[in-house]
mmCIF file of C-alpha atoms in Angstrom:
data_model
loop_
_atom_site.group_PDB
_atom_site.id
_atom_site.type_symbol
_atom_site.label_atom_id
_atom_site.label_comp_id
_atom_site.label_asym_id
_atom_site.label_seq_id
_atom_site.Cartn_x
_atom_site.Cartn_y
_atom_site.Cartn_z
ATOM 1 C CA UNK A 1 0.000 0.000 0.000
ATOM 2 C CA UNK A 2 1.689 3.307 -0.963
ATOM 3 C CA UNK A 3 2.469 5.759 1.799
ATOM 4 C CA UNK A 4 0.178 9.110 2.281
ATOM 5 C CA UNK A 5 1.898 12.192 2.026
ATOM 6 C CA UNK A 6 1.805 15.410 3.742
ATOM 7 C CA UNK A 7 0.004 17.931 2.435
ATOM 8 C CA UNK A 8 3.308 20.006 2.133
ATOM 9 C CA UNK A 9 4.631 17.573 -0.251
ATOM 10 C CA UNK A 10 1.659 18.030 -2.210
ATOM 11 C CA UNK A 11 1.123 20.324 -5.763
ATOM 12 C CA UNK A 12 -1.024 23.395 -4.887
ATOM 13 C CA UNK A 13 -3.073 21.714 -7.921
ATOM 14 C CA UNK A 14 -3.188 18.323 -5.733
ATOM 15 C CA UNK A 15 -4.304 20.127 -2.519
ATOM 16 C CA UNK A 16 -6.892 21.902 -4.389
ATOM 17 C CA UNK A 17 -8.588 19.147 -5.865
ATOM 18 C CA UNK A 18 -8.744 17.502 -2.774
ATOM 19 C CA UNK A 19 -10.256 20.445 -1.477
ATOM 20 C CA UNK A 20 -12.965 20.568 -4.148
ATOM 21 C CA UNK A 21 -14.184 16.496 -3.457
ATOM 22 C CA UNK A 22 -13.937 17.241 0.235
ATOM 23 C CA UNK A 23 -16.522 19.832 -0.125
ATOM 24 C CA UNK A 24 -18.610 18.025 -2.777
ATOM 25 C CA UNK A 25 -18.394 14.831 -0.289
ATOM 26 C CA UNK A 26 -20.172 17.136 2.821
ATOM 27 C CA UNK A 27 -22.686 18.270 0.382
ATOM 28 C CA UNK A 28 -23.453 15.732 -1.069
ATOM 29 C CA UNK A 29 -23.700 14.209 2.536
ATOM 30 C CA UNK A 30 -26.415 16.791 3.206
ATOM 31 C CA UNK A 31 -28.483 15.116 0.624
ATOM 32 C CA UNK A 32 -27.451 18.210 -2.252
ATOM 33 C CA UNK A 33 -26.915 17.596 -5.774
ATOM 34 C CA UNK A 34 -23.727 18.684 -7.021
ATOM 35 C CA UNK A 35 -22.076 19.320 -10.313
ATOM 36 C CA UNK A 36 -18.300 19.544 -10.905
ATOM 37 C CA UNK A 37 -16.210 21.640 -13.507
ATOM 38 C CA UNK A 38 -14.911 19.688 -16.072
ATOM 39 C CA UNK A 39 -11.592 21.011 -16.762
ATOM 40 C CA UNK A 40 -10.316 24.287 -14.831
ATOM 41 C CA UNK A 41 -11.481 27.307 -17.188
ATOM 42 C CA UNK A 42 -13.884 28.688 -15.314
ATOM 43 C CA UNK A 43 -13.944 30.668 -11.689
ATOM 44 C CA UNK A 44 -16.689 28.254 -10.737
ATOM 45 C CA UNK A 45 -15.624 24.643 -9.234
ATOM 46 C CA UNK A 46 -18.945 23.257 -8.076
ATOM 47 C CA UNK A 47 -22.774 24.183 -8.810
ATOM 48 C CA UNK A 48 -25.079 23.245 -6.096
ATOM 49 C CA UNK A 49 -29.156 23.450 -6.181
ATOM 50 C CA UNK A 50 -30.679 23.560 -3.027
ATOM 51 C CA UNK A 51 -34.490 24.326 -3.056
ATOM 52 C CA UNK A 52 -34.260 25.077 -6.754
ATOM 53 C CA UNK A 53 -31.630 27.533 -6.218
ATOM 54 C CA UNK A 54 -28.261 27.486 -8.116
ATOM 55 C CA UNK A 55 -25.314 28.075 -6.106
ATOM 56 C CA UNK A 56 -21.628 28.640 -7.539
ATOM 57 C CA UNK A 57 -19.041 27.836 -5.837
ATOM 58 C CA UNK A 58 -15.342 28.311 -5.474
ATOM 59 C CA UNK A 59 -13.187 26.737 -3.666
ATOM 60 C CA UNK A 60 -10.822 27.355 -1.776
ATOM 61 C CA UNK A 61 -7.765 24.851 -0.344
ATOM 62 C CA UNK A 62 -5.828 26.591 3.073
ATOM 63 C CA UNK A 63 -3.737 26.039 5.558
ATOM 64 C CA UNK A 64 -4.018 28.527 8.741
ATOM 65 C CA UNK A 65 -1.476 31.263 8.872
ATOM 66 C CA UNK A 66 1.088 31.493 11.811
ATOM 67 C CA UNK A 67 -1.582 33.842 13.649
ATOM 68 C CA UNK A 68 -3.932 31.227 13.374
ATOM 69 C CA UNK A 69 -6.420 32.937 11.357
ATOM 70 C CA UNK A 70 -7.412 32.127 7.736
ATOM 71 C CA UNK A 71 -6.979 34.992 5.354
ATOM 72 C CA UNK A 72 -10.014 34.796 2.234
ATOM 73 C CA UNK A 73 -8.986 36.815 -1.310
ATOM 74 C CA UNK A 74 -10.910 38.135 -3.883
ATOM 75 C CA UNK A 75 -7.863 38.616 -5.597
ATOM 76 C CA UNK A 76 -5.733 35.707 -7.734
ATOM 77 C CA UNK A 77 -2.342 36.289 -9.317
ATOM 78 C CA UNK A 78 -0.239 33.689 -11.207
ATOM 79 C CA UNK A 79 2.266 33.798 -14.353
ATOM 80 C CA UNK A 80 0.752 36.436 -16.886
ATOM 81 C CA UNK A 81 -2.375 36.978 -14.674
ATOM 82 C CA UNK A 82 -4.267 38.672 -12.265
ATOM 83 C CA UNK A 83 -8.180 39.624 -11.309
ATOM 84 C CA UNK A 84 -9.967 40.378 -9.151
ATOM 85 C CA UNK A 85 -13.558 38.326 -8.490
ATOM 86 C CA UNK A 86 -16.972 39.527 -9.080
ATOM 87 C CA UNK A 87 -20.149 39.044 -7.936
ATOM 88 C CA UNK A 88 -21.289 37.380 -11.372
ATOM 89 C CA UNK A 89 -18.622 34.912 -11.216
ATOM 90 C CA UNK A 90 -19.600 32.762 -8.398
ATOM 91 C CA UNK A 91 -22.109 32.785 -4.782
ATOM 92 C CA UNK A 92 -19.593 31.078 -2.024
ATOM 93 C CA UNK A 93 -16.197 30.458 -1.089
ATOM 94 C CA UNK A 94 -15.770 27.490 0.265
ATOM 95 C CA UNK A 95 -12.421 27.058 2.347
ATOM 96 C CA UNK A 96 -11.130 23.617 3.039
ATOM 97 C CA UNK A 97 -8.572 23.948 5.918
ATOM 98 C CA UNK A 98 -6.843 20.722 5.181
ATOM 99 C CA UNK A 99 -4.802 20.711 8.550
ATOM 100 C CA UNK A 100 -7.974 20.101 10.075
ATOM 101 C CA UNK A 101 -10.368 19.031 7.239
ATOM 102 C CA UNK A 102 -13.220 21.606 8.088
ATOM 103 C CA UNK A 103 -14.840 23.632 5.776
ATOM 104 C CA UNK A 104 -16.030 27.497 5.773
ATOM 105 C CA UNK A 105 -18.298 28.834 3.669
ATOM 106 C CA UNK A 106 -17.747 33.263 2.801
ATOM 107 C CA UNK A 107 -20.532 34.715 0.402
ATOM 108 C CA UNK A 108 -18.458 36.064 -2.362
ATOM 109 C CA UNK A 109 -20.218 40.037 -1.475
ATOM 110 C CA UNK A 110 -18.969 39.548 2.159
ATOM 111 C CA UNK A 111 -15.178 39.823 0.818
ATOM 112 C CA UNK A 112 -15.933 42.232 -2.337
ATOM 113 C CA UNK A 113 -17.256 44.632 -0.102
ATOM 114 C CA UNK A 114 -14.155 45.489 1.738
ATOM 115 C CA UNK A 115 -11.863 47.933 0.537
ATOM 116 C CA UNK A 116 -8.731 45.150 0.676
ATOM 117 C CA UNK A 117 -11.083 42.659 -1.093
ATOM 118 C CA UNK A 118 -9.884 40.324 1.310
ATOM 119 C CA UNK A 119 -11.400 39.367 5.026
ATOM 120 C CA UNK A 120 -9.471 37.298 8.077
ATOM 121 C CA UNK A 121 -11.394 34.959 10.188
ATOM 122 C CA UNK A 122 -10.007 34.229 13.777
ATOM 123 C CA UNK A 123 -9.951 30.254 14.438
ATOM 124 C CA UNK A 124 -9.710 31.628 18.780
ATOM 125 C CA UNK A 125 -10.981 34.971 19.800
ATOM 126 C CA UNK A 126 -8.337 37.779 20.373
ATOM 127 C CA UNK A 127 -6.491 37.492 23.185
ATOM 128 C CA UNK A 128 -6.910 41.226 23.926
ATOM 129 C CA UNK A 129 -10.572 40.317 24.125
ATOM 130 C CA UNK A 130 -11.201 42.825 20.799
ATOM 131 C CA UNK A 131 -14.777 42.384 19.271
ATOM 132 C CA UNK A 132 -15.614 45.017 17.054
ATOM 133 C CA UNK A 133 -14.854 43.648 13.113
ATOM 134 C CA UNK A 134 -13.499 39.879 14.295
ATOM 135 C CA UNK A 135 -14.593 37.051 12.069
ATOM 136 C CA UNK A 136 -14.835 34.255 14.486
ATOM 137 C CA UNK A 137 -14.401 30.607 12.487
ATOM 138 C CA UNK A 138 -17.441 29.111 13.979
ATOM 139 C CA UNK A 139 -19.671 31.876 12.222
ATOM 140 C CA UNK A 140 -18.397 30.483 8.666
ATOM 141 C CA UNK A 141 -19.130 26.555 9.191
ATOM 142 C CA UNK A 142 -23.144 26.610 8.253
ATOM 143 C CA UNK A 143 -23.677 26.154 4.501
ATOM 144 C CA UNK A 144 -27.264 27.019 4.677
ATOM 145 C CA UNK A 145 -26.197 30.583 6.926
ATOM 146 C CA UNK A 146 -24.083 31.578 3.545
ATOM 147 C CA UNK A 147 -27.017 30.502 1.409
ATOM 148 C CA UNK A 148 -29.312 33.213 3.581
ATOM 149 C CA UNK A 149 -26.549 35.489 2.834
ATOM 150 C CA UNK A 150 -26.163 35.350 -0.616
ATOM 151 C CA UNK A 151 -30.431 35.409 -0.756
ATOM 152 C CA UNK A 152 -30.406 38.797 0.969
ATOM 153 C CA UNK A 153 -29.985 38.129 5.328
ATOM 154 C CA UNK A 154 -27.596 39.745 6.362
ATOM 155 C CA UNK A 155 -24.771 37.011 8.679
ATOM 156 C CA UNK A 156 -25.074 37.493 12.517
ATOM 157 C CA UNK A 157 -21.936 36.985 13.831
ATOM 158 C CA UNK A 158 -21.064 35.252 17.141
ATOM 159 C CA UNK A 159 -18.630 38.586 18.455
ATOM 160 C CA UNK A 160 -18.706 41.683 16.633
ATOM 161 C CA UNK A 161 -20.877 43.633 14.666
ATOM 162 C CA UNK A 162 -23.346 41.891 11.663
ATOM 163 C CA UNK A 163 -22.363 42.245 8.072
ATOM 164 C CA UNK A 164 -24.545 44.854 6.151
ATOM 165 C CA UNK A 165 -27.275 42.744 3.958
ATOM 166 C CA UNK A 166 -26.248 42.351 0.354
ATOM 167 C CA UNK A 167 -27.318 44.098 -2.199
ATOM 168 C CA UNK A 168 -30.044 42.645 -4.499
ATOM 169 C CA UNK A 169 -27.639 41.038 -7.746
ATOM 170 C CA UNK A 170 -28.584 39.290 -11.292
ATOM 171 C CA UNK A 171 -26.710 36.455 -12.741
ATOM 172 C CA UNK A 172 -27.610 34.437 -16.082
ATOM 173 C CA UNK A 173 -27.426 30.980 -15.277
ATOM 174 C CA UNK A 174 -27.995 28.150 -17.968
ATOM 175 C CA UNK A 175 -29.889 30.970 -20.094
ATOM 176 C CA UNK A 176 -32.379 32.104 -17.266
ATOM 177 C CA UNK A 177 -32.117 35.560 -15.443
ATOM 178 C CA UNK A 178 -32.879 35.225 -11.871
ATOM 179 C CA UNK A 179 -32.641 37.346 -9.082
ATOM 180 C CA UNK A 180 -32.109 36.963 -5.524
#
Protein backbone atom coordinates (compact mmCIF):
# COMPACT_ATOMS: atom_id res chain seq x y z
CA UNK A 1 0.00 0.00 0.00
CA UNK A 2 1.69 3.31 -0.96
CA UNK A 3 2.47 5.76 1.80
CA UNK A 4 0.18 9.11 2.28
CA UNK A 5 1.90 12.19 2.03
CA UNK A 6 1.80 15.41 3.74
CA UNK A 7 0.00 17.93 2.43
CA UNK A 8 3.31 20.01 2.13
CA UNK A 9 4.63 17.57 -0.25
CA UNK A 10 1.66 18.03 -2.21
CA UNK A 11 1.12 20.32 -5.76
CA UNK A 12 -1.02 23.39 -4.89
CA UNK A 13 -3.07 21.71 -7.92
CA UNK A 14 -3.19 18.32 -5.73
CA UNK A 15 -4.30 20.13 -2.52
CA UNK A 16 -6.89 21.90 -4.39
CA UNK A 17 -8.59 19.15 -5.86
CA UNK A 18 -8.74 17.50 -2.77
CA UNK A 19 -10.26 20.44 -1.48
CA UNK A 20 -12.96 20.57 -4.15
CA UNK A 21 -14.18 16.50 -3.46
CA UNK A 22 -13.94 17.24 0.24
CA UNK A 23 -16.52 19.83 -0.12
CA UNK A 24 -18.61 18.03 -2.78
CA UNK A 25 -18.39 14.83 -0.29
CA UNK A 26 -20.17 17.14 2.82
CA UNK A 27 -22.69 18.27 0.38
CA UNK A 28 -23.45 15.73 -1.07
CA UNK A 29 -23.70 14.21 2.54
CA UNK A 30 -26.42 16.79 3.21
CA UNK A 31 -28.48 15.12 0.62
CA UNK A 32 -27.45 18.21 -2.25
CA UNK A 33 -26.92 17.60 -5.77
CA UNK A 34 -23.73 18.68 -7.02
CA UNK A 35 -22.08 19.32 -10.31
CA UNK A 36 -18.30 19.54 -10.90
CA UNK A 37 -16.21 21.64 -13.51
CA UNK A 38 -14.91 19.69 -16.07
CA UNK A 39 -11.59 21.01 -16.76
CA UNK A 40 -10.32 24.29 -14.83
CA UNK A 41 -11.48 27.31 -17.19
CA UNK A 42 -13.88 28.69 -15.31
CA UNK A 43 -13.94 30.67 -11.69
CA UNK A 44 -16.69 28.25 -10.74
CA UNK A 45 -15.62 24.64 -9.23
CA UNK A 46 -18.94 23.26 -8.08
CA UNK A 47 -22.77 24.18 -8.81
CA UNK A 48 -25.08 23.24 -6.10
CA UNK A 49 -29.16 23.45 -6.18
CA UNK A 50 -30.68 23.56 -3.03
CA UNK A 51 -34.49 24.33 -3.06
CA UNK A 52 -34.26 25.08 -6.75
CA UNK A 53 -31.63 27.53 -6.22
CA UNK A 54 -28.26 27.49 -8.12
CA UNK A 55 -25.31 28.08 -6.11
CA UNK A 56 -21.63 28.64 -7.54
CA UNK A 57 -19.04 27.84 -5.84
CA UNK A 58 -15.34 28.31 -5.47
CA UNK A 59 -13.19 26.74 -3.67
CA UNK A 60 -10.82 27.35 -1.78
CA UNK A 61 -7.76 24.85 -0.34
CA UNK A 62 -5.83 26.59 3.07
CA UNK A 63 -3.74 26.04 5.56
CA UNK A 64 -4.02 28.53 8.74
CA UNK A 65 -1.48 31.26 8.87
CA UNK A 66 1.09 31.49 11.81
CA UNK A 67 -1.58 33.84 13.65
CA UNK A 68 -3.93 31.23 13.37
CA UNK A 69 -6.42 32.94 11.36
CA UNK A 70 -7.41 32.13 7.74
CA UNK A 71 -6.98 34.99 5.35
CA UNK A 72 -10.01 34.80 2.23
CA UNK A 73 -8.99 36.82 -1.31
CA UNK A 74 -10.91 38.13 -3.88
CA UNK A 75 -7.86 38.62 -5.60
CA UNK A 76 -5.73 35.71 -7.73
CA UNK A 77 -2.34 36.29 -9.32
CA UNK A 78 -0.24 33.69 -11.21
CA UNK A 79 2.27 33.80 -14.35
CA UNK A 80 0.75 36.44 -16.89
CA UNK A 81 -2.38 36.98 -14.67
CA UNK A 82 -4.27 38.67 -12.26
CA UNK A 83 -8.18 39.62 -11.31
CA UNK A 84 -9.97 40.38 -9.15
CA UNK A 85 -13.56 38.33 -8.49
CA UNK A 86 -16.97 39.53 -9.08
CA UNK A 87 -20.15 39.04 -7.94
CA UNK A 88 -21.29 37.38 -11.37
CA UNK A 89 -18.62 34.91 -11.22
CA UNK A 90 -19.60 32.76 -8.40
CA UNK A 91 -22.11 32.78 -4.78
CA UNK A 92 -19.59 31.08 -2.02
CA UNK A 93 -16.20 30.46 -1.09
CA UNK A 94 -15.77 27.49 0.27
CA UNK A 95 -12.42 27.06 2.35
CA UNK A 96 -11.13 23.62 3.04
CA UNK A 97 -8.57 23.95 5.92
CA UNK A 98 -6.84 20.72 5.18
CA UNK A 99 -4.80 20.71 8.55
CA UNK A 100 -7.97 20.10 10.07
CA UNK A 101 -10.37 19.03 7.24
CA UNK A 102 -13.22 21.61 8.09
CA UNK A 103 -14.84 23.63 5.78
CA UNK A 104 -16.03 27.50 5.77
CA UNK A 105 -18.30 28.83 3.67
CA UNK A 106 -17.75 33.26 2.80
CA UNK A 107 -20.53 34.72 0.40
CA UNK A 108 -18.46 36.06 -2.36
CA UNK A 109 -20.22 40.04 -1.47
CA UNK A 110 -18.97 39.55 2.16
CA UNK A 111 -15.18 39.82 0.82
CA UNK A 112 -15.93 42.23 -2.34
CA UNK A 113 -17.26 44.63 -0.10
CA UNK A 114 -14.16 45.49 1.74
CA UNK A 115 -11.86 47.93 0.54
CA UNK A 116 -8.73 45.15 0.68
CA UNK A 117 -11.08 42.66 -1.09
CA UNK A 118 -9.88 40.32 1.31
CA UNK A 119 -11.40 39.37 5.03
CA UNK A 120 -9.47 37.30 8.08
CA UNK A 121 -11.39 34.96 10.19
CA UNK A 122 -10.01 34.23 13.78
CA UNK A 123 -9.95 30.25 14.44
CA UNK A 124 -9.71 31.63 18.78
CA UNK A 125 -10.98 34.97 19.80
CA UNK A 126 -8.34 37.78 20.37
CA UNK A 127 -6.49 37.49 23.19
CA UNK A 128 -6.91 41.23 23.93
CA UNK A 129 -10.57 40.32 24.12
CA UNK A 130 -11.20 42.82 20.80
CA UNK A 131 -14.78 42.38 19.27
CA UNK A 132 -15.61 45.02 17.05
CA UNK A 133 -14.85 43.65 13.11
CA UNK A 134 -13.50 39.88 14.29
CA UNK A 135 -14.59 37.05 12.07
CA UNK A 136 -14.83 34.25 14.49
CA UNK A 137 -14.40 30.61 12.49
CA UNK A 138 -17.44 29.11 13.98
CA UNK A 139 -19.67 31.88 12.22
CA UNK A 140 -18.40 30.48 8.67
CA UNK A 141 -19.13 26.55 9.19
CA UNK A 142 -23.14 26.61 8.25
CA UNK A 143 -23.68 26.15 4.50
CA UNK A 144 -27.26 27.02 4.68
CA UNK A 145 -26.20 30.58 6.93
CA UNK A 146 -24.08 31.58 3.54
CA UNK A 147 -27.02 30.50 1.41
CA UNK A 148 -29.31 33.21 3.58
CA UNK A 149 -26.55 35.49 2.83
CA UNK A 150 -26.16 35.35 -0.62
CA UNK A 151 -30.43 35.41 -0.76
CA UNK A 152 -30.41 38.80 0.97
CA UNK A 153 -29.99 38.13 5.33
CA UNK A 154 -27.60 39.75 6.36
CA UNK A 155 -24.77 37.01 8.68
CA UNK A 156 -25.07 37.49 12.52
CA UNK A 157 -21.94 36.98 13.83
CA UNK A 158 -21.06 35.25 17.14
CA UNK A 159 -18.63 38.59 18.46
CA UNK A 160 -18.71 41.68 16.63
CA UNK A 161 -20.88 43.63 14.67
CA UNK A 162 -23.35 41.89 11.66
CA UNK A 163 -22.36 42.24 8.07
CA UNK A 164 -24.55 44.85 6.15
CA UNK A 165 -27.27 42.74 3.96
CA UNK A 166 -26.25 42.35 0.35
CA UNK A 167 -27.32 44.10 -2.20
CA UNK A 168 -30.04 42.64 -4.50
CA UNK A 169 -27.64 41.04 -7.75
CA UNK A 170 -28.58 39.29 -11.29
CA UNK A 171 -26.71 36.46 -12.74
CA UNK A 172 -27.61 34.44 -16.08
CA UNK A 173 -27.43 30.98 -15.28
CA UNK A 174 -27.99 28.15 -17.97
CA UNK A 175 -29.89 30.97 -20.09
CA UNK A 176 -32.38 32.10 -17.27
CA UNK A 177 -32.12 35.56 -15.44
CA UNK A 178 -32.88 35.23 -11.87
CA UNK A 179 -32.64 37.35 -9.08
CA UNK A 180 -32.11 36.96 -5.52
Amino acid sequence: MAKALAHAELHAKDKGTLGQLAVAKELMRRGLPVFMEVGDNSKTDLVVIRKDQCIRIQVKSYKKNTYGSVVIFATKSGPGYKFTYRETDFDIFAVYLYETDEILYVPLAEVLKNKSKKITIRVKPPKNNQNAGIRIIADYRSFNKAVKYINGKPIEYSVGKTAEKPRTRRFVTDHVIKQY
